[in-house]
Coordinates of C-alpha atoms in Angstrom, one line a residue:
Chain A
M16 CA 116.1 136.7 70.9
T17 CA 116.7 138.4 73.7
T18 CA 119.6 136.8 75.9
A19 CA 120.7 138.0 79.0
A20 CA 124.0 139.3 77.5
D21 CA 121.1 142.1 75.9
A22 CA 119.2 142.5 79.4
P23 CA 119.7 145.1 81.1
A24 CA 121.8 145.3 84.1
L25 CA 119.8 145.4 86.5
P26 CA 121.1 143.6 90.2
A27 CA 117.8 142.0 91.1
L28 CA 117.3 139.9 88.3
P29 CA 120.1 137.7 88.2
L30 CA 118.6 137.8 92.2
G31 CA 115.5 137.3 91.4
D32 CA 116.0 134.5 88.5
D33 CA 118.0 132.8 91.1
A34 CA 114.9 132.3 94.1
L35 CA 112.8 131.8 90.9
V36 CA 114.6 129.2 90.0
L37 CA 115.2 127.1 93.4
S38 CA 111.4 127.9 94.4
H39 CA 110.5 125.9 91.7
R40 CA 112.1 123.2 92.0
L41 CA 111.3 122.9 95.6
G42 CA 107.5 123.1 94.7
E43 CA 108.4 120.0 93.0
W44 CA 108.3 118.3 96.1
A45 CA 105.6 118.5 97.0
G46 CA 103.4 115.6 97.9
H47 CA 106.7 113.3 97.7
A48 CA 109.0 114.5 100.6
P49 CA 110.1 111.5 102.9
V50 CA 107.8 112.8 106.0
L51 CA 105.0 115.3 106.9
E52 CA 106.9 117.8 108.7
E53 CA 109.0 118.0 105.1
E54 CA 106.4 118.6 103.5
V55 CA 105.5 121.7 105.1
A56 CA 109.7 122.7 105.3
L57 CA 110.2 122.7 102.2
A58 CA 106.8 124.1 100.7
N59 CA 107.5 127.4 103.7
I60 CA 111.0 127.5 101.6
A61 CA 110.0 127.6 98.3
L62 CA 107.3 129.8 99.0
D63 CA 109.5 132.3 100.6
L64 CA 111.6 132.4 97.7
L65 CA 108.8 132.8 95.5
G66 CA 108.5 136.0 97.3
Q67 CA 111.5 136.8 97.1
A68 CA 111.4 136.3 93.4
R69 CA 108.5 138.5 92.9
I70 CA 109.7 141.7 95.1
L71 CA 113.2 141.3 93.2
L72 CA 111.7 140.9 89.3
S73 CA 109.3 143.5 90.3
L74 CA 112.0 145.9 90.3
A75 CA 113.6 144.7 86.9
G76 CA 109.7 144.5 85.2
D77 CA 107.0 142.5 85.2
E78 CA 107.2 139.6 87.7
D79 CA 104.9 137.5 84.9
E80 CA 106.6 138.9 81.6
L81 CA 109.8 137.8 83.4
A82 CA 108.7 134.7 84.3
Y83 CA 106.8 133.1 81.6
L84 CA 108.0 134.8 78.7
R85 CA 111.6 134.8 78.3
E86 CA 113.5 131.9 76.8
E87 CA 116.6 130.0 78.3
R88 CA 119.1 132.2 76.9
A89 CA 117.2 135.4 78.6
F90 CA 117.5 134.0 82.1
Q91 CA 120.4 135.4 84.7
N92 CA 120.2 132.5 87.6
L93 CA 123.2 130.5 88.7
Q94 CA 123.4 126.9 87.4
L95 CA 123.4 125.6 91.5
V96 CA 120.1 126.4 91.4
E97 CA 118.5 125.1 87.8
Q98 CA 119.9 121.3 89.1
P99 CA 116.9 119.1 89.7
N100 CA 116.5 117.5 93.0
G101 CA 117.3 114.1 93.0
D102 CA 117.3 112.5 95.5
F103 CA 116.8 114.1 99.7
A104 CA 120.5 114.4 100.0
H105 CA 121.2 116.1 96.9
T106 CA 118.3 118.4 97.0
I107 CA 119.9 119.4 100.6
A108 CA 123.2 119.9 99.7
R109 CA 122.0 122.6 97.0
Q110 CA 120.7 124.7 99.6
L111 CA 123.2 124.4 102.0
Y112 CA 125.3 125.8 99.0
F113 CA 122.7 128.2 98.4
S114 CA 121.5 129.1 101.7
T115 CA 124.7 130.2 102.8
Y116 CA 125.4 132.2 99.7
Q117 CA 122.5 133.9 100.5
S118 CA 122.7 134.3 103.6
L119 CA 125.8 135.9 102.7
L120 CA 124.6 138.1 100.2
Y121 CA 121.6 139.3 102.0
G122 CA 123.2 140.3 105.1
Q123 CA 125.7 142.7 103.5
L124 CA 122.2 144.0 100.7
A125 CA 120.8 145.1 104.4
T126 CA 122.9 146.9 105.5
G127 CA 124.3 148.9 102.5
E128 CA 122.0 152.2 100.8
G129 CA 121.0 150.5 97.6
E130 CA 118.2 149.8 96.1
L131 CA 117.9 145.9 97.4
A132 CA 118.6 147.0 100.9
P133 CA 114.5 146.5 101.7
L134 CA 114.1 143.2 100.3
A135 CA 117.4 142.2 101.6
A136 CA 116.6 143.0 105.2
K137 CA 113.4 141.3 105.1
A138 CA 114.6 138.2 103.1
V139 CA 117.5 137.8 105.5
K140 CA 115.4 136.4 108.2
E141 CA 114.2 133.8 106.2
V142 CA 117.3 132.9 104.4
A143 CA 118.9 132.3 107.9
Y144 CA 115.7 129.6 108.3
H145 CA 116.8 127.8 105.3
Q146 CA 119.7 128.1 106.5
D147 CA 119.5 126.3 110.0
H148 CA 117.3 123.4 108.1
A149 CA 119.9 122.8 105.6
E150 CA 122.3 122.5 108.6
Q151 CA 120.2 120.3 110.4
W152 CA 119.2 118.0 107.6
T153 CA 123.6 118.0 106.3
L154 CA 124.2 116.6 110.0
R155 CA 121.5 114.1 110.3
L156 CA 122.1 113.2 106.9
G157 CA 126.1 112.9 106.7
D158 CA 126.6 111.6 110.4
G159 CA 123.2 109.1 110.5
T160 CA 123.7 106.4 108.8
P161 CA 126.1 104.4 106.4
E162 CA 123.8 104.8 103.7
S163 CA 122.8 108.3 104.3
H164 CA 126.5 109.4 104.8
A165 CA 126.9 107.7 101.9
R166 CA 124.4 109.9 99.8
A167 CA 124.9 113.0 101.7
Q168 CA 128.8 112.6 100.1
R169 CA 127.5 111.9 96.7
G170 CA 125.1 115.3 96.9
L171 CA 127.9 117.5 98.1
D172 CA 130.4 116.2 95.3
A173 CA 128.0 116.4 92.1
L174 CA 127.3 120.1 93.1
W175 CA 130.4 120.8 94.1
R176 CA 130.9 122.4 90.3
F177 CA 128.5 124.4 89.9
T178 CA 129.4 126.7 93.1
G179 CA 132.3 128.6 92.2
E180 CA 130.1 130.6 90.0
M181 CA 127.9 132.2 93.0
F182 CA 131.1 135.0 93.6
Q183 CA 131.4 135.7 90.0
P184 CA 130.3 140.1 90.1
V185 CA 126.8 140.4 90.0
A186 CA 126.4 143.9 88.1
G187 CA 125.2 146.4 90.0
V188 CA 125.5 144.6 93.3
D189 CA 128.5 146.8 95.6
V190 CA 129.3 143.3 97.8
D191 CA 133.0 142.3 98.3
W192 CA 133.0 139.0 96.2
E193 CA 136.2 137.6 97.1
A194 CA 135.7 138.0 101.2
M195 CA 132.2 136.3 100.0
R196 CA 133.6 133.3 98.7
A197 CA 136.0 133.6 102.4
S198 CA 133.3 133.8 104.3
W199 CA 131.1 130.5 102.3
T200 CA 133.9 128.4 101.9
S201 CA 134.3 128.9 105.9
S202 CA 130.8 128.3 106.6
V203 CA 130.3 125.2 104.6
T204 CA 133.7 123.1 106.0
A205 CA 132.2 124.2 109.2
V206 CA 128.9 121.7 109.0
V207 CA 130.3 119.7 106.5
E208 CA 132.9 119.0 108.5
R209 CA 130.9 118.6 112.1
A210 CA 128.3 116.0 109.4
T211 CA 132.1 113.9 109.2
L212 CA 131.6 114.7 105.4
T213 CA 134.2 115.6 102.9
V214 CA 134.8 119.1 101.6
P215 CA 134.6 118.2 97.9
S216 CA 138.3 118.8 96.2
G217 CA 137.4 119.4 92.9
P218 CA 137.2 122.5 90.6
Q219 CA 134.5 124.6 91.2
T220 CA 133.6 125.2 87.9
G221 CA 132.4 122.8 85.5
A222 CA 133.6 123.2 81.7
W223 CA 131.5 126.3 80.5
A224 CA 133.6 129.4 82.7
A225 CA 132.5 130.4 86.2
G226 CA 129.3 132.8 86.1
A227 CA 127.9 131.4 82.8
G228 CA 124.3 131.0 84.4
R229 CA 124.3 134.8 84.9
Q230 CA 125.0 135.1 81.3
G231 CA 122.5 132.6 80.2
L232 CA 124.2 129.8 79.7
H233 CA 122.8 127.0 81.2
T234 CA 122.7 123.4 81.9
E235 CA 120.5 121.6 79.6
S236 CA 117.1 120.3 82.2
F237 CA 116.3 124.0 82.8
G238 CA 114.7 124.4 79.1
R239 CA 112.8 121.4 80.1
M240 CA 111.8 123.2 83.0
L241 CA 110.7 126.6 82.0
A242 CA 108.6 124.5 79.0
E243 CA 106.4 123.0 82.2
M244 CA 106.7 126.2 83.9
Q245 CA 105.7 128.3 81.3
H246 CA 103.3 126.1 78.9
L247 CA 99.8 127.2 80.4
H248 CA 101.1 131.1 80.6
R249 CA 102.3 131.6 76.8
S250 CA 99.0 129.5 75.5
H251 CA 96.7 132.1 76.4
P252 CA 98.8 135.1 75.4
G253 CA 97.4 138.5 77.3
A254 CA 94.9 136.6 79.5
S255 CA 95.0 137.6 83.4
W256 CA 94.5 135.0 85.6
Chain B
M12 CA 93.5 101.1 127.1
A13 CA 90.4 102.2 128.3
T14 CA 90.1 99.2 130.5
A15 CA 93.3 100.1 131.6
A16 CA 91.3 104.0 132.8
A17 CA 88.3 102.0 133.8
H18 CA 90.4 99.5 136.1
Q19 CA 92.2 103.0 137.7
A20 CA 89.3 104.3 138.6
A21 CA 87.3 102.0 140.0
G22 CA 90.4 101.5 142.5
T23 CA 90.6 98.1 140.6
E24 CA 94.0 96.4 139.7
P25 CA 93.9 94.6 136.5
D26 CA 95.3 91.2 137.9
E27 CA 92.4 90.5 139.8
A28 CA 89.7 90.8 136.8
G29 CA 89.8 87.0 136.8
S30 CA 88.1 86.1 139.8
P31 CA 84.1 86.3 140.0
A32 CA 84.0 88.9 142.2
A33 CA 86.2 91.0 140.5
R34 CA 84.6 90.5 137.0
S35 CA 81.2 91.9 138.9
A36 CA 83.2 95.0 140.1
E37 CA 84.7 95.5 136.7
Q38 CA 80.9 95.7 135.2
E39 CA 79.9 98.2 138.0
A40 CA 82.7 100.0 137.9
A41 CA 82.0 99.8 133.2
A42 CA 78.4 101.3 134.0
A43 CA 79.0 103.9 136.2
H44 CA 82.5 105.1 133.4
Q45 CA 79.5 104.3 130.6
A46 CA 77.3 106.7 132.9
V47 CA 79.3 109.6 133.3
F48 CA 80.5 109.2 129.4
D49 CA 76.7 109.3 128.4
A50 CA 75.6 112.6 130.9
A51 CA 78.7 114.5 129.5
V52 CA 77.9 113.9 125.9
A53 CA 73.9 115.0 126.8
A54 CA 75.4 118.2 128.6
D55 CA 77.1 118.7 124.9
E56 CA 80.7 118.7 127.6
R57 CA 83.9 117.5 125.9
I58 CA 85.3 114.0 126.0
E59 CA 89.3 114.8 126.7
P60 CA 91.9 111.5 125.7
R61 CA 92.6 110.8 129.6
D62 CA 88.5 110.0 130.1
W63 CA 86.8 106.9 130.2
M64 CA 84.8 106.1 127.0
P65 CA 83.5 103.2 125.3
D66 CA 86.0 101.0 122.8
A67 CA 83.3 101.7 119.6
Y68 CA 83.4 105.3 120.5
R69 CA 87.3 105.5 120.2
A70 CA 87.6 102.9 117.6
S71 CA 84.7 105.0 115.3
L72 CA 87.2 108.2 116.2
V73 CA 90.0 106.4 115.5
R74 CA 88.7 105.7 112.4
Q75 CA 87.3 109.1 111.0
I76 CA 90.1 111.5 112.2
A77 CA 92.5 108.5 110.4
Q78 CA 90.7 109.0 107.3
H79 CA 90.0 112.5 107.7
A80 CA 94.2 112.9 108.0
H81 CA 94.6 110.7 105.1
S82 CA 92.6 112.7 103.0
E83 CA 94.6 116.1 103.8
I84 CA 97.7 114.2 103.0
I85 CA 96.6 112.5 99.3
G86 CA 93.9 115.3 98.6
M87 CA 97.5 117.4 98.5
Q88 CA 98.5 115.2 95.3
P89 CA 95.9 116.6 93.1
E90 CA 96.6 120.6 93.8
A91 CA 100.4 120.2 93.9
N92 CA 100.2 117.9 89.8
W93 CA 99.6 122.1 89.2
I94 CA 102.3 123.8 91.1
T95 CA 104.9 123.9 88.6
R96 CA 102.3 125.1 86.0
A97 CA 100.8 127.5 87.6
P98 CA 100.5 130.7 85.1
S99 CA 101.1 133.3 87.4
L100 CA 103.9 133.9 90.4
R101 CA 100.4 135.1 92.3
R102 CA 98.3 132.3 91.7
K103 CA 101.7 129.8 92.2
A104 CA 101.9 131.1 95.2
I105 CA 98.3 130.5 96.4
L106 CA 98.5 126.8 95.8
M107 CA 101.7 126.5 97.5
A108 CA 100.7 127.9 100.3
K109 CA 97.3 125.8 100.3
V110 CA 99.5 122.5 99.4
Q111 CA 101.6 123.3 102.7
D112 CA 98.5 123.9 104.9
E113 CA 97.3 120.9 104.0
A114 CA 100.2 119.1 104.9
G115 CA 99.7 121.1 108.2
H116 CA 96.1 120.0 108.2
G117 CA 97.7 116.6 108.2
L118 CA 99.9 116.9 110.7
Y119 CA 97.2 118.5 113.8
L120 CA 94.5 115.1 112.8
Y121 CA 97.5 112.9 113.0
S122 CA 97.8 115.1 115.9
A123 CA 94.3 114.5 117.3
A124 CA 94.4 110.3 116.7
E125 CA 97.5 110.1 118.8
T126 CA 95.5 110.9 121.6
L127 CA 93.6 108.1 121.3
G128 CA 96.3 105.8 121.7
T129 CA 97.4 105.3 118.1
G130 CA 100.8 106.3 116.6
R131 CA 101.2 108.2 113.1
D132 CA 103.5 105.0 111.8
E133 CA 100.7 102.9 111.8
L134 CA 97.8 105.1 110.6
L135 CA 100.3 105.6 107.2
D136 CA 100.6 101.5 107.5
K137 CA 97.1 101.1 107.2
L138 CA 96.1 104.2 104.1
H139 CA 99.5 102.4 102.3
S140 CA 98.0 98.8 102.9
G141 CA 93.9 99.4 101.9
R142 CA 93.2 98.9 105.5
Q143 CA 92.4 102.9 106.5
K144 CA 90.1 105.2 103.4
Y145 CA 90.5 108.8 102.3
S146 CA 88.4 110.6 100.6
S147 CA 87.1 109.8 97.0
I148 CA 87.3 113.0 95.7
F149 CA 91.1 112.9 95.6
N150 CA 90.7 110.0 93.4
Y151 CA 89.4 112.6 90.3
P152 CA 91.9 113.3 87.9
T153 CA 93.0 117.1 88.0
L154 CA 93.2 117.9 84.4
T155 CA 93.7 122.1 83.5
W156 CA 94.5 124.9 85.7
A157 CA 90.9 125.5 86.1
D158 CA 90.4 122.5 88.2
V159 CA 92.4 124.2 90.8
G160 CA 89.9 126.7 91.2
A161 CA 86.9 123.6 91.2
I162 CA 88.8 121.9 94.0
G163 CA 88.8 125.2 95.7
W164 CA 85.1 126.3 95.2
L165 CA 83.3 123.2 95.5
V166 CA 85.2 120.6 97.9
D167 CA 87.1 123.4 100.0
G168 CA 83.3 124.2 100.5
A169 CA 81.6 120.6 100.7
A170 CA 84.6 119.8 103.3
I171 CA 83.6 123.0 105.7
T172 CA 80.1 122.0 105.2
N173 CA 81.0 119.0 106.9
Q174 CA 83.8 119.8 108.8
V175 CA 82.0 123.0 110.5
P176 CA 79.8 121.0 112.8
L177 CA 82.5 118.9 113.9
C178 CA 84.2 121.9 115.5
R179 CA 81.6 121.1 118.4
C180 CA 82.0 116.9 117.8
S181 CA 82.3 115.6 121.5
Y182 CA 85.6 114.9 121.4
G183 CA 87.5 117.8 122.7
P184 CA 90.9 117.8 120.1
Y185 CA 89.2 116.8 117.4
A186 CA 87.2 119.7 117.8
R187 CA 89.5 121.8 118.6
A188 CA 91.5 120.7 115.6
M189 CA 88.5 121.3 113.1
V190 CA 88.7 125.3 114.6
R191 CA 92.1 125.4 112.8
V192 CA 91.3 123.7 109.9
C193 CA 88.1 125.4 109.5
K194 CA 89.3 128.7 109.4
E195 CA 92.8 127.6 106.5
E196 CA 89.7 126.1 104.6
S197 CA 87.4 128.9 104.5
F198 CA 90.1 131.0 103.2
H199 CA 91.3 128.3 100.5
Q200 CA 87.4 128.4 99.4
R201 CA 87.2 132.1 98.9
Q202 CA 90.7 132.0 97.1
G203 CA 89.3 128.7 94.6
Y204 CA 85.8 130.7 93.5
E205 CA 88.0 134.1 93.2
S206 CA 90.3 131.6 90.9
L207 CA 87.1 130.2 89.8
L208 CA 86.1 134.5 89.2
A209 CA 88.8 135.2 87.7
L210 CA 88.7 132.5 84.6
S211 CA 84.8 133.1 84.5
R212 CA 85.5 136.6 83.3
G213 CA 88.5 136.7 81.2
T214 CA 88.6 134.7 78.0
Q215 CA 86.3 132.7 76.1
A216 CA 88.9 130.0 75.9
Q217 CA 89.3 130.0 80.0
H218 CA 85.7 130.9 80.6
D219 CA 85.4 127.5 79.0
M220 CA 88.0 125.4 81.0
A221 CA 86.0 127.0 83.9
Q222 CA 83.0 125.5 83.1
D223 CA 84.7 122.0 81.8
A224 CA 85.7 121.9 85.4
V225 CA 83.2 122.4 87.0
D226 CA 81.0 120.4 85.2
R227 CA 82.9 117.4 86.0
W228 CA 83.7 118.5 90.2
W229 CA 80.1 118.8 90.5
W230 CA 79.1 115.5 91.5
P231 CA 82.0 114.0 92.7
S232 CA 81.7 117.0 95.6
L233 CA 77.9 115.6 96.5
M234 CA 79.2 112.6 96.7
M235 CA 82.0 113.9 99.7
F236 CA 78.7 114.2 101.8
G237 CA 78.9 109.7 102.0
P238 CA 76.1 107.6 101.1
P239 CA 72.6 108.4 101.1
D240 CA 71.0 108.5 105.1
D241 CA 69.6 104.9 104.7
E242 CA 72.7 103.2 103.9
S243 CA 74.7 105.2 105.9
S244 CA 76.0 102.6 108.2
H245 CA 78.0 104.6 111.1
S246 CA 75.7 107.6 111.3
E247 CA 73.2 106.9 113.8
Q248 CA 75.4 105.7 116.0
S249 CA 78.4 108.8 115.4
M250 CA 74.6 111.0 115.5
T251 CA 74.2 109.8 119.2
W252 CA 78.0 110.1 120.0
K253 CA 77.7 113.6 119.2
I254 CA 81.3 113.1 116.7
K255 CA 78.5 113.6 113.8
R256 CA 75.6 116.3 114.7
H257 CA 73.6 116.1 111.0
S258 CA 72.6 114.0 108.5
N259 CA 74.6 113.4 104.9
D260 CA 71.8 114.2 102.8
E261 CA 71.5 117.4 105.7
L262 CA 74.6 118.3 104.9
R263 CA 74.8 117.8 101.2
Q264 CA 71.2 119.9 100.6
R265 CA 73.0 122.9 102.3
F266 CA 76.0 122.7 100.4
V267 CA 73.9 122.4 97.0
D268 CA 71.7 125.4 98.6
I269 CA 74.8 126.9 99.1
C270 CA 76.4 126.5 95.8
V271 CA 73.5 127.8 93.8
P272 CA 73.9 130.9 93.8
Q273 CA 77.9 131.3 93.8
A274 CA 77.2 129.9 91.0
E275 CA 75.4 132.4 89.7
S276 CA 77.2 134.8 90.6
L277 CA 80.1 133.2 89.0
G278 CA 78.5 133.2 85.7
L279 CA 78.4 129.4 85.7
T280 CA 76.7 126.2 85.0
L281 CA 76.1 123.7 87.5
P282 CA 75.4 119.8 85.8
D283 CA 72.2 119.2 86.5
P284 CA 69.3 119.7 84.5
D285 CA 66.6 118.6 88.1
L286 CA 68.4 121.2 90.1
V287 CA 65.5 123.6 90.5
W288 CA 64.1 125.6 93.7
N289 CA 61.2 124.4 95.7
E290 CA 59.0 126.5 97.6
S291 CA 57.6 124.1 99.4
R292 CA 60.8 122.7 101.2
G293 CA 62.4 126.1 101.4
H294 CA 65.8 124.4 99.3
H295 CA 66.4 123.4 95.9
D296 CA 65.3 119.9 94.7
F297 CA 68.5 117.9 92.8
G298 CA 68.6 115.0 90.6
P299 CA 69.9 112.0 91.1
I300 CA 73.7 111.5 92.4
D301 CA 75.1 108.4 90.7
W302 CA 75.7 105.9 93.4
T303 CA 77.2 103.5 91.6
E304 CA 80.6 105.5 90.3
F305 CA 80.9 106.0 94.1
W306 CA 81.3 102.8 95.7
D307 CA 83.1 102.1 92.3
V308 CA 85.6 104.5 93.3
L309 CA 85.2 103.6 97.5
K310 CA 86.2 100.0 95.8
G311 CA 89.1 101.5 94.3
N312 CA 88.3 101.9 90.5
G313 CA 88.0 104.9 90.5
P314 CA 90.3 107.8 87.6
C315 CA 93.3 108.0 90.1
N316 CA 93.0 105.5 93.1
E317 CA 95.8 103.3 92.1
Q318 CA 98.2 106.3 91.0
R319 CA 97.4 108.7 94.1
I320 CA 98.5 105.1 96.1
T321 CA 101.8 104.5 94.4
Q322 CA 102.6 108.0 94.7
R323 CA 102.1 108.0 98.5
K324 CA 103.5 104.7 99.5
R325 CA 106.6 105.6 96.7
A326 CA 107.2 108.5 99.1
H327 CA 107.0 107.0 101.9
D328 CA 109.9 103.9 100.6
E329 CA 112.3 106.1 99.1
G330 CA 112.0 108.7 102.0
A331 CA 112.7 105.6 104.5
W332 CA 117.1 106.1 104.7
V333 CA 116.3 109.7 105.6
R334 CA 113.8 108.8 108.9
D335 CA 116.3 106.5 109.5
A336 CA 119.2 108.7 109.3
A337 CA 117.7 111.2 112.1
A338 CA 116.6 108.7 113.9
A339 CA 120.0 107.3 114.1
Y340 CA 121.5 110.7 114.5
A341 CA 118.7 111.7 117.6
A342 CA 120.1 108.2 119.1
K343 CA 124.0 109.9 118.3
H344 CA 123.2 113.1 119.8
G345 CA 120.8 112.5 122.0
K346 CA 118.1 114.6 121.5
A347 CA 114.6 114.5 118.8
T348 CA 114.9 115.3 115.4
A349 CA 112.2 114.9 112.9

């Protein structure tokens, strides 16, 4: 079985997997959003991420082979992005954590010379919009009603243990990871506090070592997500669509 | 609202309306407004939100535009059903973009309906309680990936055939919404056709999947044009008002004539043994539609009626706390939010 450890250390692959998997999760919201404007917004973000995933996976190989024919242990995405949607506050907390990370990461990559610089330069504009969307909703939910406040806090708390892995260095991605952690923490803290919420204080890693997702070690719901995503493609080997 | 506008234009005060003199002045004013309205419609001019219009015209438009808006948002469900299973990333992106467009179309159309003095919340409430309808086509299930292509080709094709004449509808906001909607729908329709073509020319299993989808979606698509002309309760009035430009049967015939050559180039057949070119009419003859099924689906007994409305209500109900939070935040911070 191919695992992440056997795969070549291409930086495009883990970053492409992040975008692919989160895009899929956001796609699950279609037809279920709390208000029509959010049907549009969540689908828009999902589409941006899918666009990024397609470019990144194409840098690493064939986008469809990589998306549809790898097994769970060969995916290198962060565990954060594979977490089930939960309620709207849970989804927004995941978006806040991830879009802040992606914004800092692409911001740095865009100014570099690597092969990811052109993609990062394009994506950084999309990600700024995703981050703004997540921040605005964090504020509305945190500083909205007692119920939305409680739900927003639960979302932030539940996902906190998946945030540490974002700052584990990705092979081939030349950024200052510790500086990124500091910027991420101050950015998230500012929004969370403005939203009258509390920055979680627990550990930023779960039972696995931080960076587990990058090594192909995932959480249990991920396998079912892939089963759904891949079944049709796998049922028709070699077909084109 | 129309009455208030009539008073205003006629220079009378609503609180004078009780006296016999005021009543007759009001009748005269109404007759004058009706004449202006009739002349505008006859001259193919657009009626705008602030113009006087007959109450029945307003009610008929609200009914039609609301039903159209509801169809866009219920119509997201059968297609969204395949987003997580789309067989390639390109197809997945196309499908996501399409479902997103449908939400956008719903938004344009609710806005158009709101210019007539109703509100989105009120309309959604009527949808959820079954007092307003949506297109019967979305009560059919999407059972295979090919259904997504068949919906694009046939269902969007039928919608476009219906909607292109609406771009010239007498009510301005609706006509303008239709111009935008039709541009995007045409794009979706071509993508659906192209997706079916890929399946039809693919492996035998893919070809069979495409044929099966067309077999299941053909008749429901023909039903999208509504009941036959002699059983269509709203048609005649809508045509007089130029809300509608062609009869149900005319549009249905136009659609059949368009689809036959397209099916041939797709390499797929249409499931109608009576479908044949009629030289003397210059049209295709086609077999009888199962109107019992049509009325059954319309009454709520189609394969997915229950499921569609339950999901819509669940999304709305489970989202209530989110909308409340946005409203509470806006109230505290003094600016409009979602």
